[in-house]
Amino acid sequence: MTERDYTIASSPPNRKELAEAFGMNQTAVRRLEALTLDVTKNLPQGIDSNTDLALTLIASLGRQGSDGDDAERQVRDLQAVLMTMRTLQSDVSRLNGIVNDLSAILTATRLQAPSINYSTIDGAPIGQAVPALGSFSSLTIASALSVQSGGTGRSTLTAHGVLLGEGSSAINQTAAGTNGQMLLGVTGADPAFGNNPTITGGTIDGTPIGSTTPAAVTGTTVKGTVFESATSAISASSGVATTAYTFLSGVPMCWLVLANIGTTSDTTHYDCFAVVLTDGTSARIALSNFGSNMSITLSGLNLQITQSSGATQTINTVLTRVG
């Protein structure tokens, strides 16, 4: 409040003089004292208060502001502020919610990512749903993506294992195989790595396998298709037909037979050969080249060698199947 000095011309009252003047009338004396107090104290204070209020009103309503707002506009703005304050005062608990919502909107705007749903206000999403053709540099999922959604349904995979489909369930996997192992199927179950299976019979593209497979093929030059080769060494006495090999029954075949004497005691002839045909029950010699000291004969499916050098000798026989 602005302080001002006011001078009252009358002197302070003398109570005794007033009492004598009014014939000792105390009521009149008190009234005069109150009037004196109003004039000397209350009246100056009232003038000061009304002067300050008048100056404020004149400053805000009686002139144009620096921004061009007139008194009427300022009054309307003041009324709007008062109404807002009254509304917030009646529902203070909602003020925090409004501030939080505005903060969320500001955050989403700064991130400039309208394709992601960051939050909601009263159930309404901020931004938009993830687009169908969205592009991401990385994606973190809390749990394994299911097979129905294009995932594996698993969080880890076995190193070097083979993945196995399980319908709509999570994929299965094998253990890692070792050198030389192959994936072996099991009817109605998952395959697994195992060692090479042993084939005991049957054919592949018409060729016998398993028990009819020869142990080895011997020779330096073989023309044509070689199916089987066998070697036999026998000790043959002079003039005695000795069985060197027995052909398989039930399988028509063509054999090339080569026999030679293993010693040098016979200086006349050392070897001979023959082409032998079998029909599955018996065999016959189709072509032969016999020496004077050796011959190749047949007894049923038995291949026999005879030598006539005059002494027991070792005969080496090599048979090669050519058809």
mmCIF file of C-alpha atoms in Angstrom:
data_model
loop_
_atom_site.group_PDB
_atom_site.id
_atom_site.type_symbol
_atom_site.label_atom_id
_atom_site.label_comp_id
_atom_site.label_asym_id
_atom_site.label_seq_id
_atom_site.Cartn_x
_atom_site.Cartn_y
_atom_site.Cartn_z
ATOM 1 C CA MET A 1 0.000 0.000 0.000
ATOM 2 C CA THR A 2 1.216 3.513 -0.794
ATOM 3 C CA GLU A 3 1.889 5.557 2.297
ATOM 4 C CA ARG A 4 0.586 9.163 2.368
ATOM 5 C CA ASP A 5 0.444 11.866 5.005
ATOM 6 C CA TYR A 6 -2.832 13.597 5.875
ATOM 7 C CA THR A 7 -3.025 16.613 8.217
ATOM 8 C CA ILE A 8 -6.155 17.107 10.310
ATOM 9 C CA ALA A 9 -6.498 20.744 11.402
ATOM 10 C CA SER A 10 -8.355 20.112 14.653
ATOM 11 C CA SER A 11 -6.329 19.313 17.756
ATOM 12 C CA PRO A 12 -6.853 16.093 19.703
ATOM 13 C CA PRO A 13 -9.901 16.375 21.939
ATOM 14 C CA ASN A 14 -9.578 17.014 25.677
ATOM 15 C CA ARG A 15 -11.926 14.615 27.423
ATOM 16 C CA LYS A 16 -12.348 16.869 30.477
ATOM 17 C CA GLU A 17 -13.218 19.884 28.395
ATOM 18 C CA LEU A 18 -15.681 17.873 26.350
ATOM 19 C CA ALA A 19 -17.310 16.521 29.492
ATOM 20 C CA GLU A 20 -17.743 19.952 30.977
ATOM 21 C CA ALA A 21 -19.051 21.297 27.646
ATOM 22 C CA PHE A 22 -21.699 18.596 27.379
ATOM 23 C CA GLY A 23 -22.682 18.677 31.038
ATOM 24 C CA MET A 24 -20.907 15.440 31.914
ATOM 25 C CA ASN A 25 -22.846 13.579 29.183
ATOM 26 C CA GLN A 26 -20.576 10.535 28.654
ATOM 27 C CA THR A 27 -22.494 9.312 25.605
ATOM 28 C CA ALA A 28 -21.844 12.531 23.740
ATOM 29 C CA VAL A 29 -18.196 12.430 24.771
ATOM 30 C CA ARG A 30 -17.717 8.879 23.322
ATOM 31 C CA ARG A 31 -19.367 9.883 20.046
ATOM 32 C CA LEU A 32 -17.034 12.820 19.660
ATOM 33 C CA GLU A 33 -14.041 10.581 20.345
ATOM 34 C CA ALA A 34 -15.165 8.078 17.654
ATOM 35 C CA LEU A 35 -15.642 10.878 15.161
ATOM 36 C CA THR A 36 -12.155 12.134 15.911
ATOM 37 C CA LEU A 37 -10.750 8.582 15.311
ATOM 38 C CA ASP A 38 -12.545 8.331 11.951
ATOM 39 C CA VAL A 39 -11.160 11.641 10.817
ATOM 40 C CA THR A 40 -7.580 11.128 11.995
ATOM 41 C CA LYS A 41 -7.057 7.371 11.159
ATOM 42 C CA ASN A 42 -9.790 5.424 9.355
ATOM 43 C CA LEU A 43 -10.443 8.008 6.684
ATOM 44 C CA PRO A 44 -6.752 8.229 5.531
ATOM 45 C CA GLN A 45 -6.487 4.394 5.374
ATOM 46 C CA GLY A 46 -9.646 4.126 3.263
ATOM 47 C CA ILE A 47 -8.364 6.768 0.884
ATOM 48 C CA ASP A 48 -5.083 4.876 0.458
ATOM 49 C CA SER A 49 -6.836 1.525 -0.285
ATOM 50 C CA ASN A 50 -9.217 2.982 -2.795
ATOM 51 C CA THR A 51 -6.403 4.875 -4.481
ATOM 52 C CA ASP A 52 -4.315 1.685 -5.007
ATOM 53 C CA LEU A 53 -7.330 -0.233 -6.369
ATOM 54 C CA ALA A 54 -8.168 2.610 -8.702
ATOM 55 C CA LEU A 55 -4.626 2.709 -10.047
ATOM 56 C CA THR A 56 -4.717 -1.065 -10.728
ATOM 57 C CA LEU A 57 -8.050 -0.896 -12.509
ATOM 58 C CA ILE A 58 -6.931 2.057 -14.560
ATOM 59 C CA ALA A 59 -3.722 0.247 -15.562
ATOM 60 C CA SER A 60 -5.520 -2.963 -16.642
ATOM 61 C CA LEU A 61 -8.838 -1.699 -17.944
ATOM 62 C CA GLY A 62 -8.431 1.959 -18.765
ATOM 63 C CA ARG A 63 -5.739 1.798 -21.443
ATOM 64 C CA GLN A 64 -4.555 -0.368 -24.385
ATOM 65 C CA GLY A 65 -1.934 -3.034 -23.540
ATOM 66 C CA SER A 66 1.353 -3.417 -25.382
ATOM 67 C CA ASP A 67 -0.060 -6.446 -27.235
ATOM 68 C CA GLY A 68 -3.170 -4.596 -28.378
ATOM 69 C CA ASP A 69 -5.687 -6.332 -26.084
ATOM 70 C CA ASP A 70 -8.428 -4.018 -24.840
ATOM 71 C CA ALA A 71 -10.011 -4.108 -21.411
ATOM 72 C CA GLU A 72 -12.913 -6.278 -22.531
ATOM 73 C CA ARG A 73 -10.586 -8.950 -23.972
ATOM 74 C CA GLN A 74 -8.543 -9.021 -20.764
ATOM 75 C CA VAL A 75 -11.689 -9.464 -18.693
ATOM 76 C CA ARG A 76 -12.790 -12.439 -20.844
ATOM 77 C CA ASP A 77 -9.347 -14.060 -20.568
ATOM 78 C CA LEU A 78 -9.377 -13.575 -16.818
ATOM 79 C CA GLN A 79 -12.806 -15.191 -16.590
ATOM 80 C CA ALA A 80 -11.607 -18.190 -18.666
ATOM 81 C CA VAL A 81 -8.589 -18.671 -16.395
ATOM 82 C CA LEU A 82 -10.782 -18.500 -13.314
ATOM 83 C CA MET A 83 -13.189 -21.086 -14.794
ATOM 84 C CA THR A 84 -10.290 -23.443 -15.628
ATOM 85 C CA MET A 85 -8.871 -23.106 -12.140
ATOM 86 C CA ARG A 86 -12.304 -23.794 -10.674
ATOM 87 C CA THR A 87 -12.680 -26.945 -12.881
ATOM 88 C CA LEU A 88 -9.259 -28.311 -11.949
ATOM 89 C CA GLN A 89 -9.891 -27.527 -8.316
ATOM 90 C CA SER A 90 -13.098 -29.597 -8.432
ATOM 91 C CA ASP A 91 -11.286 -32.627 -9.982
ATOM 92 C CA VAL A 92 -7.644 -32.477 -8.929
ATOM 93 C CA SER A 93 -7.198 -36.272 -9.396
ATOM 94 C CA ARG A 94 -7.762 -35.966 -13.169
ATOM 95 C CA LEU A 95 -5.023 -33.368 -13.526
ATOM 96 C CA ASN A 96 -2.230 -35.993 -13.248
ATOM 97 C CA GLY A 97 -3.923 -38.180 -15.871
ATOM 98 C CA ILE A 98 -4.170 -35.296 -18.330
ATOM 99 C CA VAL A 99 -0.490 -34.441 -17.838
ATOM 100 C CA ASN A 100 0.555 -38.095 -18.414
ATOM 101 C CA ASP A 101 -1.554 -38.374 -21.572
ATOM 102 C CA LEU A 102 -0.049 -35.200 -23.004
ATOM 103 C CA SER A 103 3.453 -36.507 -22.194
ATOM 104 C CA ALA A 104 2.764 -39.786 -24.058
ATOM 105 C CA ILE A 105 1.517 -37.906 -27.126
ATOM 106 C CA LEU A 106 4.615 -35.703 -27.081
ATOM 107 C CA THR A 107 6.919 -38.751 -26.848
ATOM 108 C CA ALA A 108 5.243 -40.502 -29.797
ATOM 109 C CA THR A 109 5.482 -37.333 -31.882
ATOM 110 C CA ARG A 110 9.183 -36.894 -31.175
ATOM 111 C CA LEU A 111 9.936 -40.520 -32.110
ATOM 112 C CA GLN A 112 8.239 -39.919 -35.486
ATOM 113 C CA ALA A 113 7.056 -43.525 -35.703
ATOM 114 C CA PRO A 114 3.303 -43.423 -36.412
ATOM 115 C CA SER A 115 3.304 -47.061 -37.580
ATOM 116 C CA ILE A 116 3.820 -48.366 -34.022
ATOM 117 C CA ASN A 117 1.172 -48.390 -31.306
ATOM 118 C CA TYR A 118 3.059 -46.950 -28.338
ATOM 119 C CA SER A 119 0.221 -46.380 -25.861
ATOM 120 C CA THR A 120 -3.469 -45.628 -25.503
ATOM 121 C CA ILE A 121 -5.614 -42.853 -24.038
ATOM 122 C CA ASP A 122 -8.991 -43.944 -22.664
ATOM 123 C CA GLY A 123 -8.746 -47.077 -24.842
ATOM 124 C CA ALA A 124 -7.897 -45.190 -28.060
ATOM 125 C CA PRO A 125 -4.474 -46.150 -29.593
ATOM 126 C CA ILE A 126 -1.803 -43.557 -30.258
ATOM 127 C CA GLY A 127 -0.408 -44.016 -33.784
ATOM 128 C CA GLN A 128 -1.361 -46.860 -36.117
ATOM 129 C CA ALA A 129 -1.055 -50.634 -36.277
ATOM 130 C CA VAL A 130 2.143 -52.232 -37.633
ATOM 131 C CA PRO A 131 1.881 -52.161 -41.464
ATOM 132 C CA ALA A 132 1.758 -55.375 -43.500
ATOM 133 C CA LEU A 133 4.958 -54.489 -45.372
ATOM 134 C CA GLY A 134 6.878 -53.078 -42.407
ATOM 135 C CA SER A 135 10.671 -53.245 -42.396
ATOM 136 C CA PHE A 136 12.600 -53.920 -39.180
ATOM 137 C CA SER A 137 16.330 -54.130 -38.528
ATOM 138 C CA SER A 138 15.705 -56.353 -35.491
ATOM 139 C CA LEU A 139 12.767 -57.934 -33.704
ATOM 140 C CA THR A 140 12.631 -59.333 -30.181
ATOM 141 C CA ILE A 141 9.874 -61.796 -29.263
ATOM 142 C CA ALA A 142 9.249 -62.844 -25.678
ATOM 143 C CA SER A 143 8.667 -66.521 -26.609
ATOM 144 C CA ALA A 144 9.397 -68.865 -29.536
ATOM 145 C CA LEU A 145 7.339 -68.102 -32.649
ATOM 146 C CA SER A 146 4.850 -70.902 -33.302
ATOM 147 C CA VAL A 147 4.783 -73.026 -36.449
ATOM 148 C CA GLN A 148 1.340 -71.624 -37.303
ATOM 149 C CA SER A 149 2.896 -68.131 -37.424
ATOM 150 C CA GLY A 150 5.820 -69.217 -39.595
ATOM 151 C CA GLY A 151 8.304 -70.001 -36.809
ATOM 152 C CA THR A 152 9.945 -73.173 -35.535
ATOM 153 C CA GLY A 153 8.286 -73.318 -32.132
ATOM 154 C CA ARG A 154 11.723 -73.722 -30.528
ATOM 155 C CA SER A 155 14.071 -71.283 -28.827
ATOM 156 C CA THR A 156 17.282 -73.235 -29.601
ATOM 157 C CA LEU A 157 18.482 -75.663 -32.302
ATOM 158 C CA THR A 158 21.078 -78.448 -32.126
ATOM 159 C CA ALA A 159 24.298 -77.556 -33.919
ATOM 160 C CA HIS A 160 24.764 -79.703 -37.078
ATOM 161 C CA GLY A 161 21.453 -81.468 -36.484
ATOM 162 C CA VAL A 162 18.796 -82.024 -39.141
ATOM 163 C CA LEU A 163 15.386 -80.364 -38.656
ATOM 164 C CA LEU A 164 12.344 -82.651 -38.802
ATOM 165 C CA GLY A 165 8.783 -81.506 -39.462
ATOM 166 C CA GLU A 166 6.146 -82.422 -36.865
ATOM 167 C CA GLY A 167 2.969 -81.036 -38.430
ATOM 168 C CA SER A 168 1.635 -78.070 -36.469
ATOM 169 C CA SER A 169 3.807 -78.882 -33.441
ATOM 170 C CA ALA A 170 7.273 -77.458 -32.851
ATOM 171 C CA ILE A 171 9.874 -78.921 -35.188
ATOM 172 C CA ASN A 172 12.075 -81.761 -33.957
ATOM 173 C CA GLN A 173 15.776 -82.259 -34.627
ATOM 174 C CA THR A 174 18.345 -85.039 -34.794
ATOM 175 C CA ALA A 175 21.613 -85.275 -32.969
ATOM 176 C CA ALA A 176 24.690 -84.410 -35.000
ATOM 177 C CA GLY A 177 25.959 -87.316 -37.119
ATOM 178 C CA THR A 178 29.536 -88.617 -37.122
ATOM 179 C CA ASN A 179 31.865 -89.499 -40.012
ATOM 180 C CA GLY A 180 30.433 -92.179 -42.296
ATOM 181 C CA GLN A 181 26.937 -92.145 -40.791
ATOM 182 C CA MET A 182 23.798 -91.652 -42.836
ATOM 183 C CA LEU A 183 20.236 -90.680 -41.999
ATOM 184 C CA LEU A 184 18.240 -93.905 -41.576
ATOM 185 C CA GLY A 185 14.470 -93.794 -41.838
ATOM 186 C CA VAL A 186 12.073 -95.446 -39.396
ATOM 187 C CA THR A 187 8.495 -96.196 -40.426
ATOM 188 C CA GLY A 188 6.119 -93.826 -38.623
ATOM 189 C CA ALA A 189 8.897 -92.193 -36.598
ATOM 190 C CA ASP A 190 11.684 -89.662 -36.946
ATOM 191 C CA PRO A 191 14.821 -90.760 -38.807
ATOM 192 C CA ALA A 192 18.163 -90.746 -37.033
ATOM 193 C CA PHE A 193 21.817 -90.913 -37.967
ATOM 194 C CA GLY A 194 23.288 -94.437 -37.978
ATOM 195 C CA ASN A 195 25.994 -96.623 -39.506
ATOM 196 C CA ASN A 196 25.712 -97.995 -43.048
ATOM 197 C CA PRO A 197 23.184 -100.837 -43.126
ATOM 198 C CA THR A 198 24.286 -104.337 -44.177
ATOM 199 C CA ILE A 199 22.588 -105.590 -47.349
ATOM 200 C CA THR A 200 22.149 -109.357 -47.252
ATOM 201 C CA GLY A 201 20.291 -110.028 -50.484
ATOM 202 C CA GLY A 202 18.221 -108.718 -53.362
ATOM 203 C CA THR A 203 19.119 -106.865 -56.525
ATOM 204 C CA ILE A 204 19.876 -103.315 -57.621
ATOM 205 C CA ASP A 205 18.882 -102.590 -61.222
ATOM 206 C CA GLY A 206 18.766 -106.341 -61.841
ATOM 207 C CA THR A 207 22.246 -107.008 -60.431
ATOM 208 C CA PRO A 208 22.448 -109.517 -57.564
ATOM 209 C CA ILE A 209 23.737 -108.088 -54.290
ATOM 210 C CA GLY A 210 24.313 -109.397 -50.804
ATOM 211 C CA SER A 211 25.155 -113.106 -50.742
ATOM 212 C CA THR A 212 25.863 -113.187 -54.504
ATOM 213 C CA THR A 213 28.330 -110.281 -54.375
ATOM 214 C CA PRO A 214 31.957 -111.430 -55.027
ATOM 215 C CA ALA A 215 34.666 -110.593 -52.553
ATOM 216 C CA ALA A 216 37.040 -109.166 -55.195
ATOM 217 C CA VAL A 217 37.834 -108.930 -58.908
ATOM 218 C CA THR A 218 41.286 -110.094 -60.013
ATOM 219 C CA GLY A 219 42.886 -109.233 -63.346
ATOM 220 C CA THR A 220 44.969 -106.658 -65.170
ATOM 221 C CA THR A 221 42.746 -106.217 -68.244
ATOM 222 C CA VAL A 222 39.048 -107.049 -68.272
ATOM 223 C CA LYS A 223 36.793 -106.205 -71.205
ATOM 224 C CA GLY A 224 33.037 -106.146 -70.925
ATOM 225 C CA THR A 225 30.935 -106.070 -67.794
ATOM 226 C CA VAL A 226 32.461 -108.002 -64.905
ATOM 227 C CA PHE A 227 29.954 -109.386 -62.412
ATOM 228 C CA GLU A 228 32.056 -111.754 -60.325
ATOM 229 C CA SER A 229 35.585 -113.128 -60.025
ATOM 230 C CA ALA A 230 36.941 -116.091 -58.043
ATOM 231 C CA THR A 231 40.372 -117.667 -57.524
ATOM 232 C CA SER A 232 41.146 -121.250 -56.576
ATOM 233 C CA ALA A 233 44.458 -123.081 -56.003
ATOM 234 C CA ILE A 234 44.343 -126.889 -55.970
ATOM 235 C CA SER A 235 46.868 -129.687 -55.780
ATOM 236 C CA ALA A 236 46.214 -132.046 -58.692
ATOM 237 C CA SER A 237 47.727 -135.497 -59.143
ATOM 238 C CA SER A 238 48.699 -136.669 -62.572
ATOM 239 C CA GLY A 239 45.719 -137.826 -64.612
ATOM 240 C CA VAL A 240 43.133 -137.064 -61.871
ATOM 241 C CA ALA A 241 40.249 -134.630 -62.580
ATOM 242 C CA THR A 242 40.192 -132.296 -59.532
ATOM 243 C CA THR A 243 37.297 -129.901 -58.803
ATOM 244 C CA ALA A 244 38.505 -126.281 -58.699
ATOM 245 C CA TYR A 245 35.119 -124.443 -58.471
ATOM 246 C CA THR A 246 31.360 -125.136 -58.284
ATOM 247 C CA PHE A 247 29.052 -122.805 -60.193
ATOM 248 C CA LEU A 248 25.888 -121.392 -58.587
ATOM 249 C CA SER A 249 22.638 -123.169 -59.325
ATOM 250 C CA GLY A 250 19.569 -121.383 -60.621
ATOM 251 C CA VAL A 251 21.525 -118.488 -62.150
ATOM 252 C CA PRO A 252 22.418 -118.591 -65.897
ATOM 253 C CA MET A 253 25.933 -117.201 -66.308
ATOM 254 C CA CYS A 254 28.922 -117.042 -68.647
ATOM 255 C CA TRP A 255 32.436 -117.571 -67.268
ATOM 256 C CA LEU A 256 35.960 -117.138 -68.538
ATOM 257 C CA VAL A 257 38.219 -119.769 -66.908
ATOM 258 C CA LEU A 258 42.016 -119.555 -66.883
ATOM 259 C CA ALA A 259 44.189 -122.323 -65.349
ATOM 260 C CA ASN A 260 47.949 -122.650 -65.060
ATOM 261 C CA ILE A 261 50.466 -124.921 -63.380
ATOM 262 C CA GLY A 262 52.198 -123.328 -60.439
ATOM 263 C CA THR A 263 55.563 -125.079 -60.930
ATOM 264 C CA THR A 264 58.032 -125.382 -63.749
ATOM 265 C CA SER A 265 58.324 -129.194 -63.707
ATOM 266 C CA ASP A 266 56.225 -129.367 -66.904
ATOM 267 C CA THR A 267 58.116 -127.727 -69.726
ATOM 268 C CA THR A 268 55.610 -128.612 -72.435
ATOM 269 C CA HIS A 269 52.521 -126.574 -71.513
ATOM 270 C CA TYR A 270 51.799 -124.282 -68.602
ATOM 271 C CA ASP A 271 48.264 -122.976 -68.988
ATOM 272 C CA CYS A 272 44.897 -123.293 -70.710
ATOM 273 C CA PHE A 273 41.565 -121.439 -70.810
ATOM 274 C CA ALA A 274 37.906 -122.095 -71.544
ATOM 275 C CA VAL A 275 34.579 -120.271 -71.817
ATOM 276 C CA VAL A 276 31.934 -121.971 -69.660
ATOM 277 C CA LEU A 277 28.164 -121.414 -69.890
ATOM 278 C CA THR A 278 25.729 -122.370 -67.110
ATOM 279 C CA ASP A 279 21.937 -122.622 -67.371
ATOM 280 C CA GLY A 280 21.297 -122.899 -63.639
ATOM 281 C CA THR A 281 21.301 -126.713 -63.449
ATOM 282 C CA SER A 282 24.340 -127.720 -65.537
ATOM 283 C CA ALA A 283 27.259 -126.210 -67.416
ATOM 284 C CA ARG A 284 28.993 -126.674 -70.754
ATOM 285 C CA ILE A 285 32.253 -125.590 -72.312
ATOM 286 C CA ALA A 286 31.585 -123.287 -75.250
ATOM 287 C CA LEU A 287 35.219 -122.625 -76.167
ATOM 288 C CA SER A 288 38.528 -124.082 -74.976
ATOM 289 C CA ASN A 289 42.269 -124.015 -75.555
ATOM 290 C CA PHE A 290 43.772 -127.096 -73.939
ATOM 291 C CA GLY A 291 47.413 -127.948 -73.724
ATOM 292 C CA SER A 292 48.846 -131.434 -74.015
ATOM 293 C CA ASN A 293 49.451 -131.614 -70.292
ATOM 294 C CA MET A 294 46.281 -129.812 -68.960
ATOM 295 C CA SER A 295 42.547 -129.922 -69.607
ATOM 296 C CA ILE A 296 39.357 -128.300 -68.281
ATOM 297 C CA THR A 297 36.229 -130.448 -67.909
ATOM 298 C CA LEU A 298 32.792 -130.248 -66.270
ATOM 299 C CA SER A 299 30.834 -132.550 -64.008
ATOM 300 C CA GLY A 300 27.419 -130.987 -63.600
ATOM 301 C CA LEU A 301 28.171 -127.545 -62.094
ATOM 302 C CA ASN A 302 31.649 -128.628 -60.944
ATOM 303 C CA LEU A 303 34.625 -127.191 -62.833
ATOM 304 C CA GLN A 304 37.446 -129.764 -62.897
ATOM 305 C CA ILE A 305 41.125 -129.470 -63.876
ATOM 306 C CA THR A 306 43.278 -132.429 -64.998
ATOM 307 C CA GLN A 307 47.041 -132.327 -65.416
ATOM 308 C CA SER A 308 49.198 -135.139 -66.861
ATOM 309 C CA SER A 309 52.724 -133.934 -66.272
ATOM 310 C CA GLY A 310 53.559 -137.067 -64.321
ATOM 311 C CA ALA A 311 53.731 -135.473 -60.854
ATOM 312 C CA THR A 312 51.389 -133.821 -58.361
ATOM 313 C CA GLN A 313 51.254 -130.143 -59.126
ATOM 314 C CA THR A 314 49.569 -126.963 -57.809
ATOM 315 C CA ILE A 315 46.982 -125.656 -60.276
ATOM 316 C CA ASN A 316 45.896 -121.990 -60.069
ATOM 317 C CA THR A 317 42.434 -121.262 -61.487
ATOM 318 C CA VAL A 318 40.902 -117.814 -62.066
ATOM 319 C CA LEU A 319 37.213 -117.522 -62.986
ATOM 320 C CA THR A 320 35.695 -114.259 -64.223
ATOM 321 C CA ARG A 321 31.978 -113.860 -64.826
ATOM 322 C CA VAL A 322 31.406 -111.914 -68.013
ATOM 323 C CA GLY A 323 27.674 -112.341 -68.497
#
